[in-house]
Structures are given as C-alpha cells and as structure tokens.
Coordinates of C-alpha atoms and ligand atoms in Angstrom, one line a residue:
M1 CA -6.6 11.9 -15.9
R2 CA -2.7 12.3 -16.3
T3 CA -0.9 11.8 -12.1
P4 CA 1.8 13.9 -11.4
L5 CA 4.8 13.5 -11.7
I6 CA 8.2 15.0 -10.1
V7 CA 11.8 14.6 -11.0
A8 CA 14.9 14.6 -9.1
N9 CA 17.6 16.0 -11.6
W10 CA 20.3 15.0 -9.4
K11 CA 23.0 16.3 -12.6
M12 CA 26.4 15.6 -11.5
N13 CA 25.9 15.2 -7.9
K14 CA 26.3 12.7 -5.4
S15 CA 28.4 9.6 -4.0
I16 CA 26.9 6.3 -3.5
Q17 CA 26.8 6.9 0.6
D18 CA 25.0 10.1 -0.3
T19 CA 22.8 9.0 -2.1
E20 CA 21.9 6.0 0.2
N21 CA 21.7 8.5 3.1
F22 CA 19.2 10.6 0.9
V23 CA 16.9 7.3 0.8
R24 CA 17.2 7.3 4.1
E25 CA 16.4 10.1 4.8
L26 CA 13.6 10.6 2.3
V27 CA 11.6 7.5 1.9
P28 CA 9.6 8.6 5.6
L29 CA 9.2 11.8 4.7
V30 CA 7.2 11.0 1.9
S31 CA 6.0 7.0 2.4
D32 CA 1.9 8.1 3.2
V33 CA 2.5 10.8 -0.4
S34 CA 0.0 9.1 -2.5
G35 CA -1.5 9.6 -6.3
T36 CA 2.0 11.1 -7.5
E37 CA 4.7 8.9 -8.9
I38 CA 8.2 10.0 -7.5
V39 CA 11.4 9.5 -9.9
I40 CA 15.2 10.3 -9.0
C41 CA 17.3 10.7 -11.9
P42 CA 21.5 10.2 -10.0
P43 CA 24.7 9.6 -12.2
F44 CA 24.8 6.5 -14.4
I45 CA 27.6 5.0 -11.5
S46 CA 25.0 5.2 -8.9
I47 CA 22.0 4.1 -10.6
P48 CA 21.9 0.1 -9.1
A49 CA 22.7 1.2 -5.3
L50 CA 19.4 4.2 -5.6
R51 CA 17.8 1.1 -7.1
G52 CA 18.5 -0.5 -3.7
A53 CA 17.7 1.8 -1.0
L54 CA 14.4 2.7 -2.8
S55 CA 12.9 -0.8 -3.4
G56 CA 10.0 -1.4 -1.9
S57 CA 8.8 2.8 -1.7
G58 CA 7.4 2.6 -4.7
I59 CA 9.5 5.6 -5.9
K60 CA 11.0 5.3 -9.4
V61 CA 14.8 5.9 -10.7
G62 CA 15.7 7.2 -14.0
A63 CA 18.6 8.7 -15.9
Q64 CA 20.3 11.7 -17.3
N65 CA 21.4 10.4 -20.9
L66 CA 22.1 7.2 -22.8
F67 CA 23.3 6.8 -26.1
W68 CA 21.0 6.0 -29.4
E69 CA 22.5 2.6 -29.9
M70 CA 22.0 -0.6 -28.2
K71 CA 25.2 -1.9 -27.7
G72 CA 29.2 -1.9 -29.7
A73 CA 31.9 -0.5 -29.5
Y74 CA 31.1 2.8 -28.1
T75 CA 34.0 3.6 -26.0
G76 CA 32.2 5.6 -22.7
E77 CA 28.5 5.2 -23.4
I78 CA 25.9 3.5 -21.8
S79 CA 23.3 1.6 -23.6
P80 CA 19.1 2.0 -23.2
L81 CA 19.3 -1.6 -22.7
M82 CA 22.0 -1.6 -19.8
L83 CA 19.9 1.2 -17.9
A84 CA 16.3 -0.7 -18.8
D85 CA 18.9 -4.0 -17.2
A86 CA 19.4 -1.9 -13.8
G87 CA 15.8 -0.7 -13.1
C88 CA 15.2 2.1 -15.3
N89 CA 11.9 3.5 -16.0
Y90 CA 12.4 7.0 -17.5
V91 CA 15.5 9.0 -19.2
I92 CA 16.1 12.5 -19.2
L93 CA 16.8 13.7 -23.0
G94 CA 18.0 17.1 -24.2
H95 CA 18.4 19.1 -21.6
S96 CA 19.7 22.7 -21.8
E97 CA 23.3 21.5 -20.1
R98 CA 23.9 18.6 -22.8
R99 CA 22.5 20.1 -25.6
Q100 CA 25.1 23.8 -24.9
I101 CA 27.7 22.0 -23.0
M102 CA 28.0 18.4 -24.4
G103 CA 26.9 20.0 -27.8
E104 CA 24.0 17.9 -29.0
N105 CA 22.1 19.0 -31.7
D106 CA 18.0 17.7 -32.4
T107 CA 19.5 14.6 -34.6
I108 CA 21.3 13.7 -31.3
I109 CA 18.4 13.9 -28.9
N110 CA 15.6 12.8 -32.2
R111 CA 17.5 9.3 -31.9
K112 CA 18.2 9.2 -27.8
V113 CA 14.4 9.7 -28.3
R114 CA 14.2 6.7 -30.4
A115 CA 16.3 4.2 -29.3
A116 CA 15.0 4.6 -24.5
L117 CA 11.5 3.5 -26.5
D118 CA 12.4 1.5 -27.9
A119 CA 14.3 -0.2 -25.1
G120 CA 11.1 0.6 -22.8
I121 CA 12.1 3.6 -21.3
I122 CA 10.5 6.8 -21.3
P123 CA 11.3 9.6 -22.3
I124 CA 11.5 12.9 -20.6
L125 CA 12.1 15.2 -23.5
C126 CA 13.2 18.8 -21.8
V127 CA 12.5 21.9 -24.3
G128 CA 13.2 25.5 -23.8
E129 CA 14.2 28.5 -25.3
T130 CA 17.1 31.6 -24.3
L131 CA 17.0 34.8 -22.5
Q132 CA 17.8 36.1 -25.7
E133 CA 15.2 34.1 -27.6
R134 CA 12.4 34.9 -25.0
E135 CA 13.6 38.6 -25.6
N136 CA 13.4 38.8 -29.1
H137 CA 9.9 36.8 -29.0
M138 CA 11.2 33.8 -30.3
A139 CA 10.7 31.6 -27.3
R140 CA 7.0 29.6 -29.3
E141 CA 9.3 29.4 -32.2
V142 CA 12.1 27.7 -30.6
V143 CA 10.3 25.2 -28.7
K144 CA 7.8 24.0 -31.6
D145 CA 11.5 23.6 -33.1
Q146 CA 12.7 21.7 -30.9
L147 CA 9.5 19.6 -30.7
I148 CA 9.0 18.8 -34.6
R149 CA 12.6 18.3 -34.5
N150 CA 13.2 16.1 -31.2
L151 CA 10.1 14.0 -31.8
K152 CA 10.5 13.1 -36.2
D153 CA 9.0 10.3 -36.3
I154 CA 8.1 8.8 -33.1
S155 CA 5.3 7.0 -31.8
F156 CA 4.4 5.9 -28.3
A157 CA 2.1 3.9 -26.1
P158 CA -0.6 5.9 -24.3
G159 CA 2.1 7.5 -21.4
G160 CA 4.8 6.8 -22.8
L161 CA 6.4 9.9 -23.2
V162 CA 7.0 12.9 -20.7
I163 CA 7.6 16.8 -22.1
A164 CA 9.7 19.0 -19.9
Y165 CA 9.3 23.3 -20.2
E166 CA 12.8 24.2 -18.9
P167 CA 13.1 28.0 -19.9
V168 CA 17.4 28.0 -19.8
W169 CA 17.0 31.2 -18.4
A170 CA 15.4 30.0 -14.8
I171 CA 18.1 26.4 -14.2
G172 CA 19.9 27.1 -12.0
T173 CA 19.3 30.9 -11.3
G174 CA 16.6 30.6 -8.6
V175 CA 14.5 32.8 -10.4
N176 CA 11.6 30.7 -11.4
A177 CA 9.5 31.6 -14.6
S178 CA 6.1 33.5 -13.3
S179 CA 3.0 30.4 -12.8
D180 CA 1.5 32.3 -15.8
D181 CA 4.2 32.5 -18.4
A182 CA 5.1 28.3 -17.6
Q183 CA 0.8 28.1 -18.3
D184 CA 1.0 29.6 -21.4
M185 CA 4.1 27.6 -22.3
V186 CA 2.8 24.5 -21.8
G187 CA -0.5 25.3 -22.7
F188 CA 1.4 26.2 -26.2
I189 CA 3.4 22.5 -26.1
R190 CA 0.2 21.3 -25.3
N191 CA -1.6 21.7 -28.5
C192 CA 1.9 21.7 -30.5
L193 CA 0.9 18.0 -29.6
A194 CA -2.5 18.0 -30.7
R195 CA -0.8 18.9 -34.8
L196 CA 1.5 15.9 -34.0
Y197 CA 0.0 13.0 -31.9
Q198 CA -3.6 11.2 -32.0
R199 CA -6.2 12.9 -29.1
E200 CA -5.8 9.9 -27.0
Q201 CA -1.9 9.6 -27.2
A202 CA -1.2 13.3 -27.3
E203 CA -3.3 14.3 -23.5
S204 CA -1.5 11.3 -22.3
I205 CA 1.4 13.1 -22.1
R206 CA 3.0 14.6 -18.8
I207 CA 4.2 18.3 -19.5
L208 CA 6.4 18.8 -16.7
Y209 CA 8.1 22.9 -15.4
G210 CA 11.1 23.0 -14.3
G211 CA 13.7 25.8 -13.8
S212 CA 14.4 26.8 -9.9
V213 CA 11.1 24.9 -8.9
K214 CA 11.5 25.0 -5.1
P215 CA 8.7 24.1 -2.1
E216 CA 7.8 27.6 -2.0
N217 CA 6.6 27.9 -5.6
I218 CA 5.2 24.4 -7.0
A219 CA 2.1 24.8 -5.6
E220 CA 1.7 28.1 -8.1
F221 CA 3.1 25.4 -10.8
M222 CA 0.7 22.1 -9.9
A223 CA -2.1 24.5 -10.0
E224 CA -2.1 25.9 -13.5
E225 CA -4.1 24.2 -15.7
D226 CA -1.7 21.9 -18.4
V227 CA 1.2 21.5 -15.8
D228 CA 1.2 17.9 -14.9
G229 CA 4.6 17.6 -12.6
A230 CA 7.9 19.2 -12.7
L231 CA 11.1 18.5 -13.0
V232 CA 13.9 19.9 -10.4
G233 CA 17.3 20.4 -9.8
G234 CA 19.2 22.9 -7.6
A235 CA 16.2 21.9 -5.2
S236 CA 16.0 18.6 -5.0
L237 CA 19.7 17.6 -3.6
Q238 CA 18.6 17.7 0.2
A239 CA 15.7 15.4 1.2
E240 CA 13.9 17.4 2.9
S241 CA 13.2 20.3 -0.2
F242 CA 12.3 18.0 -2.0
A243 CA 10.2 16.3 0.1
G244 CA 8.7 19.6 0.4
I245 CA 7.8 19.3 -3.5
V246 CA 7.0 16.3 -3.7
R247 CA 3.7 16.4 -1.1
F248 CA 2.6 20.1 -2.9
K249 CA -1.1 19.0 -2.2
Ligands
PGA1 P1 16.7 23.7 -11.2 O1 17.2 22.8 -12.2 O2 16.0 23.3 -10.7 O3 18.0 24.0 -10.0 O4 16.7 25.1 -11.7 C1 16.2 22.0 -13.0 C2 17.0 21.6 -13.6 O5 18.4 21.5 -14.6 O6 16.2 20.0 -14.5

C-alpha cells in the first residue's frame, strides 16, 4: 500500500515570518490527520525556520530545486548535501516553471534527480504536457519521453521516488484536469514505470496529480485508482485551504 502524500509548493512566496505564522495556524488544523504524509516546500531561505516551527508535528520539509553537484565553485547554487543537512526529505524537480522559465532541459533534470538520490533526498519529479501538446494528441508521448529521459540510469530504493503529473495548462489557472483525465494519464505513467523498473520498485512509486488542486476537488482525485496524492501550489498558501486538502478523507 502506498501512503497518500500531499505536498505544498509555495513557489516564490512567503517571508520567514509568514512561514512561522502559517505553521502556527496549520498544525492544530491537521493534528488529528493520520495515514497521510504531509510535506511543505518553501523557498530555500525559509527551510530552517520551517523545520524548526514544524518540529514534533510529523509534517516534513522539502525544497523546490537543487544543483546537481555536491559542492564547489557554482555561484548562487544550493547543494543536495546542504538540503539534506537542513532536514529536507524531498525536493521538487522538473517543475514546468523551471523547464519553461529557467530553461531546464531533460539532461539537467536527470542530473538533479540523481544528485538528490545520492544525497538521500526523495525527488518529486514533475512531468506534464502543454495545452498545445494536448490539443495535438501528443500528451502521452510527451510525458513518456520526459519519464524516459529524466529517469535515465536512475535507480532508487523502494519508496524513494515520487512522480507528479502536472498538465501545464492546469497549473495556476484555476482550470483543473478532470479526475478522469488525471487517472488516464497517471495510469499511463504507472504503465511506463512498470517497463522501466522491477515490479516492487515500480509499484512503490507514488504518483501525484498537480494543477489547480483545491479543497473542493481533492476528494475526486484521491478517489482515482492510481492517484496517490497531490502537489498543490496556490491553494497551499493559506493554512485553511491547505488543511482542507490534507483532510480529503
Ligand atoms: P497550482 O500549482 O496548484 O497553483 O495550480 C501547482 C504546481 O505548480 O505545482
């Protein structure tokens, strides 16, 4: 059985003070939730404060990016070892904003996935098609290519990899994929993974849906057979709405 996983992706939002206020509000709202893993990914600079504020809550900390080398002359970058040292259990990689705005390609993402695993951090690898690709009936091909390229020569311990299916057209738009469409692609991703990995490993991979997830639609996604959780942007910025998503049951 795969444990449901709900991940907050704060993107470039919230000060350190905002982070502490959020945790003060969130923790009592989710303290009776069991059997669901909760992760918050703040900007790098808030990671130590977030970790401190969450201490004893069972909620885990993730990062939104990392560099693929462990140390050295890479001005402005953050090492996987530094994130592990700061208490990060997870890292979001291959997000469409980084692919599109920062120009990260499949080779870079593949290096980052490997570096995260080498440092003992679980990658949350994001894949997904643009609206144009979907309209041209290329969505499956695009997602399959991303998986093959981003996971090239990557091995991991059971449970050590998470995939997030995030159709680009659903991110931050308020227009979510239907739960049927999400299940269709997530099921397809599961089949692709079954070709890339041994059965035990493939079945241990949690696959999240992301793109305009809200308290009002989370239950529909979680009811789908292959959807193991959600990667949440906008609706993770308020404690009350994030708690509403965490409490999907
Ligand atoms: P959204 O973002 O929930 O605001 O659509 C999701 C994401 O970018 O991970």
